Tab-separated table of C-alpha atoms in Angstrom:
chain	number	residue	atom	x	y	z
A	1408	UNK	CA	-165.493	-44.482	138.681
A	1409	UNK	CA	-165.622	-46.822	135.834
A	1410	UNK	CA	-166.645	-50.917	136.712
A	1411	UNK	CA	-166.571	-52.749	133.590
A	1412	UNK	CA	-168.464	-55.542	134.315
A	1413	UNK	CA	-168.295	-57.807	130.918
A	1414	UNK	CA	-170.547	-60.535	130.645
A	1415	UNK	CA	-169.807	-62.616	127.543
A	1416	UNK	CA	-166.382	-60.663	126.839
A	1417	UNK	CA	-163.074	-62.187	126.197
A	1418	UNK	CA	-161.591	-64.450	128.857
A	1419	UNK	CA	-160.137	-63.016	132.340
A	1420	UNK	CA	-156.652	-65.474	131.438
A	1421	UNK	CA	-156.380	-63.938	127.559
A	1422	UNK	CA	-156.795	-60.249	128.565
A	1423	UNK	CA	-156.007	-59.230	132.244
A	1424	UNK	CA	-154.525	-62.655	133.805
A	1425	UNK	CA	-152.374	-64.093	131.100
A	1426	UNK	CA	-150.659	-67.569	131.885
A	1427	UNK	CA	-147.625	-67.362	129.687
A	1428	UNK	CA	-145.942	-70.389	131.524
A	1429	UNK	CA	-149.114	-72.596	130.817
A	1430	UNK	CA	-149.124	-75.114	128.407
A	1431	UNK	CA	-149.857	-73.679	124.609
A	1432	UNK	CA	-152.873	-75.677	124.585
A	1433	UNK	CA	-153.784	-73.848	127.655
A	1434	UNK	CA	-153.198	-70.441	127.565
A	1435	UNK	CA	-154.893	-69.463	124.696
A	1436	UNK	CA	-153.697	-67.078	121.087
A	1437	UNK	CA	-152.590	-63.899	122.689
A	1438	UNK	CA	-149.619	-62.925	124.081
A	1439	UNK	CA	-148.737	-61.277	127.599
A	1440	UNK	CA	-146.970	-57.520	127.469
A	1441	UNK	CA	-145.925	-55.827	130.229
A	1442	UNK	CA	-147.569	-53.393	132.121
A	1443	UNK	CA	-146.799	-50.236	134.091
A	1444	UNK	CA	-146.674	-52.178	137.172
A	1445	UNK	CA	-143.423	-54.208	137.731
A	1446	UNK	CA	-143.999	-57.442	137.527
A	1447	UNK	CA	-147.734	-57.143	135.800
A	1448	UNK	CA	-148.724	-58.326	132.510
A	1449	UNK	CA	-151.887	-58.340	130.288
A	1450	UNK	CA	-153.376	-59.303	127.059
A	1451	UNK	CA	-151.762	-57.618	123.972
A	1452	UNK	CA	-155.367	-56.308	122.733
A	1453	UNK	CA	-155.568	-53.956	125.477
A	1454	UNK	CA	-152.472	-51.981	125.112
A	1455	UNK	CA	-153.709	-48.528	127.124
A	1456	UNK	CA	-154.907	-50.149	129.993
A	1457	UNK	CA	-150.997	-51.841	130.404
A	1458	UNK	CA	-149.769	-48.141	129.676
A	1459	UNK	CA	-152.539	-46.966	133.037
A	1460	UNK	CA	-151.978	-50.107	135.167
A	1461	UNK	CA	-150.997	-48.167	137.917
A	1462	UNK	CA	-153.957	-46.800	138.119
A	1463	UNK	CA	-156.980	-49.598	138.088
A	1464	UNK	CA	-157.749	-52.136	140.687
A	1465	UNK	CA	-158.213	-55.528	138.982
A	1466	UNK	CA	-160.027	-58.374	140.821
A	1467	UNK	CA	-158.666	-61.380	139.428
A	1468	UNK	CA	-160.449	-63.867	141.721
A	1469	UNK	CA	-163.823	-63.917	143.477
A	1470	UNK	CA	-165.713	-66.624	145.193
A	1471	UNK	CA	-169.563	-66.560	146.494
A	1472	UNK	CA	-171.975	-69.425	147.059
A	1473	UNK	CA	-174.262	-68.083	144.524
A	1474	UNK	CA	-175.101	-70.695	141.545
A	1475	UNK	CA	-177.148	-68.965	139.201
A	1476	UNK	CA	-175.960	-65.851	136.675
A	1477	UNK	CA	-178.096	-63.217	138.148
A	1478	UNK	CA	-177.832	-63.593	141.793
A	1479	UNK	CA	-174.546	-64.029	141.555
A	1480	UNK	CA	-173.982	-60.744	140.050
A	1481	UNK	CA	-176.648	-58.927	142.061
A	1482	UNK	CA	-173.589	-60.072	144.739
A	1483	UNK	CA	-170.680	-59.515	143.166
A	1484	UNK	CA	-171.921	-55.818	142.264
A	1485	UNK	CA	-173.221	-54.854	145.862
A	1486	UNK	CA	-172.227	-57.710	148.055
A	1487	UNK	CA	-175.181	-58.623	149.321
A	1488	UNK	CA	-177.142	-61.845	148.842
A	1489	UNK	CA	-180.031	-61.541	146.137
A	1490	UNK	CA	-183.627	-61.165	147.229
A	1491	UNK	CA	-186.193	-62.307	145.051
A	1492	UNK	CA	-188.495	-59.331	143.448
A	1493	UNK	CA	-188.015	-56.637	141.173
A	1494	UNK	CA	-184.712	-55.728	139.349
A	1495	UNK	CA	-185.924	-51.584	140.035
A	1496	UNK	CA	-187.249	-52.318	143.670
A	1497	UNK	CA	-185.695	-49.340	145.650
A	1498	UNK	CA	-185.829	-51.995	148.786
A	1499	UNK	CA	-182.431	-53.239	146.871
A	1500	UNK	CA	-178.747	-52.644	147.857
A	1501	UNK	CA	-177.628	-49.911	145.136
A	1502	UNK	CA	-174.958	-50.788	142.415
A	1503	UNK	CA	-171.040	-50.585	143.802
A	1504	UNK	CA	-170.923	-47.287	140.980
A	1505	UNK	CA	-173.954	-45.712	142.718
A	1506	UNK	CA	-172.843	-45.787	146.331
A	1507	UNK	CA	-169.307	-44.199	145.060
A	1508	UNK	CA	-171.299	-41.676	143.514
A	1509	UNK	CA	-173.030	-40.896	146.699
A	1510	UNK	CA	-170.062	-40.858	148.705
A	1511	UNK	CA	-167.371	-39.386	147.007
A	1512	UNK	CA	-167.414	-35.942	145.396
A	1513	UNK	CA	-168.976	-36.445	141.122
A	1514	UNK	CA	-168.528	-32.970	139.054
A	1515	UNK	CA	-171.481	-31.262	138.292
A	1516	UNK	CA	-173.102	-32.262	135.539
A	1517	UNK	CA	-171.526	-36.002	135.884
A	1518	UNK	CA	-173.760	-39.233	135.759
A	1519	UNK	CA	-173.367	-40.938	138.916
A	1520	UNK	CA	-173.454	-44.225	136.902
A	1521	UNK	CA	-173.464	-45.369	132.602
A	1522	UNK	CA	-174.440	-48.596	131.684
A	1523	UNK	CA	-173.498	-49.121	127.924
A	1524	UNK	CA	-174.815	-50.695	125.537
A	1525	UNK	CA	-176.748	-52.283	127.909
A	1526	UNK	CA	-178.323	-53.035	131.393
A	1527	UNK	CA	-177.451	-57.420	132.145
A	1528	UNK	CA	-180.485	-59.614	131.541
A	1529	UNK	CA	-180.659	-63.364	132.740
A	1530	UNK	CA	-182.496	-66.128	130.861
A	1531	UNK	CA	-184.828	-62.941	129.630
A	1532	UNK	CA	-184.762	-61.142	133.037
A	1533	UNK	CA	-183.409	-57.788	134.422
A	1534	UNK	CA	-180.634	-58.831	136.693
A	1535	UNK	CA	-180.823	-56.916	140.523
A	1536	UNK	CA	-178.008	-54.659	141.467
A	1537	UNK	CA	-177.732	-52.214	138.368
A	1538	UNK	CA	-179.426	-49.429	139.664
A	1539	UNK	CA	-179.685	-46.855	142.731
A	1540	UNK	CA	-181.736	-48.913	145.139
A	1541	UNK	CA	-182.303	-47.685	148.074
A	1542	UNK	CA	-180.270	-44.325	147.505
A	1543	UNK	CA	-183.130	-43.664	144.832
A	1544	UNK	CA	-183.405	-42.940	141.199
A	1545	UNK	CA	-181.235	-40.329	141.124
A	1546	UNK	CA	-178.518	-42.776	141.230
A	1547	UNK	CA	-179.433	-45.295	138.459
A	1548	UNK	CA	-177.439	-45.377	135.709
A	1549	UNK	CA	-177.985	-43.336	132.427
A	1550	UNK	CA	-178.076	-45.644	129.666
A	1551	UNK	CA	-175.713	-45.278	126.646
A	1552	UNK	CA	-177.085	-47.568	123.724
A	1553	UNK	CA	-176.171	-48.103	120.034
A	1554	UNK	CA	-178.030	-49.939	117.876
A	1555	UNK	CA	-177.970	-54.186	117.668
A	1556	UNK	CA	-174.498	-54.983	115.977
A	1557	UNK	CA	-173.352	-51.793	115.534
A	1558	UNK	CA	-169.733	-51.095	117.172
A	1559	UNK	CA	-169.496	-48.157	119.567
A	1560	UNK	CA	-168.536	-45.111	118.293
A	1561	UNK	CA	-168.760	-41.017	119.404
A	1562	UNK	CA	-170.351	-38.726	116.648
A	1563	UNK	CA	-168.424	-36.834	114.633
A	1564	UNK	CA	-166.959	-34.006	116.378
A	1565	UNK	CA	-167.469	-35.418	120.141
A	1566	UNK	CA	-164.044	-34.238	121.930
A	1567	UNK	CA	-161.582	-37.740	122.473
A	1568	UNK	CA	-159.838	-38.494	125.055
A	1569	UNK	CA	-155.858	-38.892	125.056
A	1570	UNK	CA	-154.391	-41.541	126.648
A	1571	UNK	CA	-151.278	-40.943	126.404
C-alpha cells in the first residue's frame, strides 16, 4: 500500500481535483487531462497516475474538528482523536499503512511501511500517527532519506519500474 500523505505539496485543485469550469483567476496554471476513469480528470504534471486511475482511491474531501496541523493528521492517518504524549508511544493507534500491513498478506522481505524523505514534524515536533503503535515496532516505517535539497533519485543500476 502506498499513502502519500504531502504536506506542503502542490494544491489538491491543480493536481488531483482540477476545476476547469472555474474562473481563470481561480483555477490556477495547469490544465486538466483525462484519466483512465470516465469522467475523471487530473493535473497535467502527473501524467502516470491518469494512465493508473483505475487503480488508486483518492480522497478528495475530509472534515474533522481538529484545529491544529498535528492532531489533525494524527486523525486523518488513524482516525482517532490525538492524545497528548509521545509521537513513538506504543499506547498510540498505529499509522493507516501499518494496520494494512498487519492485516493483509506483505511479501517477504517487504517493509510494512516507508516514510520518504521524511517523518511530518509540527512547529518543531514529531507529529503522532506515523508509526506502529500499539502493533509494535515492527510496524514503523523504514525511513528513506536523501540529503536537504537534493531531488530523489535511485542509484545507478537500481532496477525501475515500468509504468506502462
Amino acid at each position: 500500500m502506498h499513502r502519500d500523505l504531502s504536506l506542503g505539496g502542490i494544491a489538491h485543485q491543480e493536481s488531483w481535483d482540477p476545476k476547469p469550469e472555474a474562473l481563470s483567476e481561480l483555477r490556477g496554471e495547469f490544465q486538466p487531462i483525462s484519466t483512465a476513469t470516465p469522467g475523471v480528470q487530473f493535473c497535467e504534471h502527473i501524467p502516470m497516475m491518469a494512465r493508473h486511475s483505475e487503480k488508486i482511491a483518492v480522497v478528495r474531501s475530509l472534515y474533522h474538528h481538529t484545529g491544529a496541523h498535528g492532531p489533525a493528521l494524527y486523525t486523518s492517518i488513524t482516525g482517532q482523536k490525538a492524545p497528548m504524549g509521545k509521537a513513538k508511544d506504543r499506547k498510540n493507534w498505529p499509522s493507516l499503512t501499518a494496520m494494512v500491513s498487519r492485516f493483509c498478506d506483505v511479501p517477504d522481505g517487504t517493509p510494512p511501511a516507508v516514510a520518504m524523505p521524511y517523518l511530518n514534524y509540527d512547529n518543531g515536533a514529531l507529529i503522532q500517527g506515523q508509526f506502529g503503535g500499539w502493533l509494535g515496532v515492527d510496524y514503523d516505517p523504514i525511513m528513506m532519506r536523501t540529503p536537504a535539497g537534493k531531488p530523489y533519485g535511485a542509484p545507478r543500476g537500481t532496477p525501475t519500474v515500468n509504468w506502462n
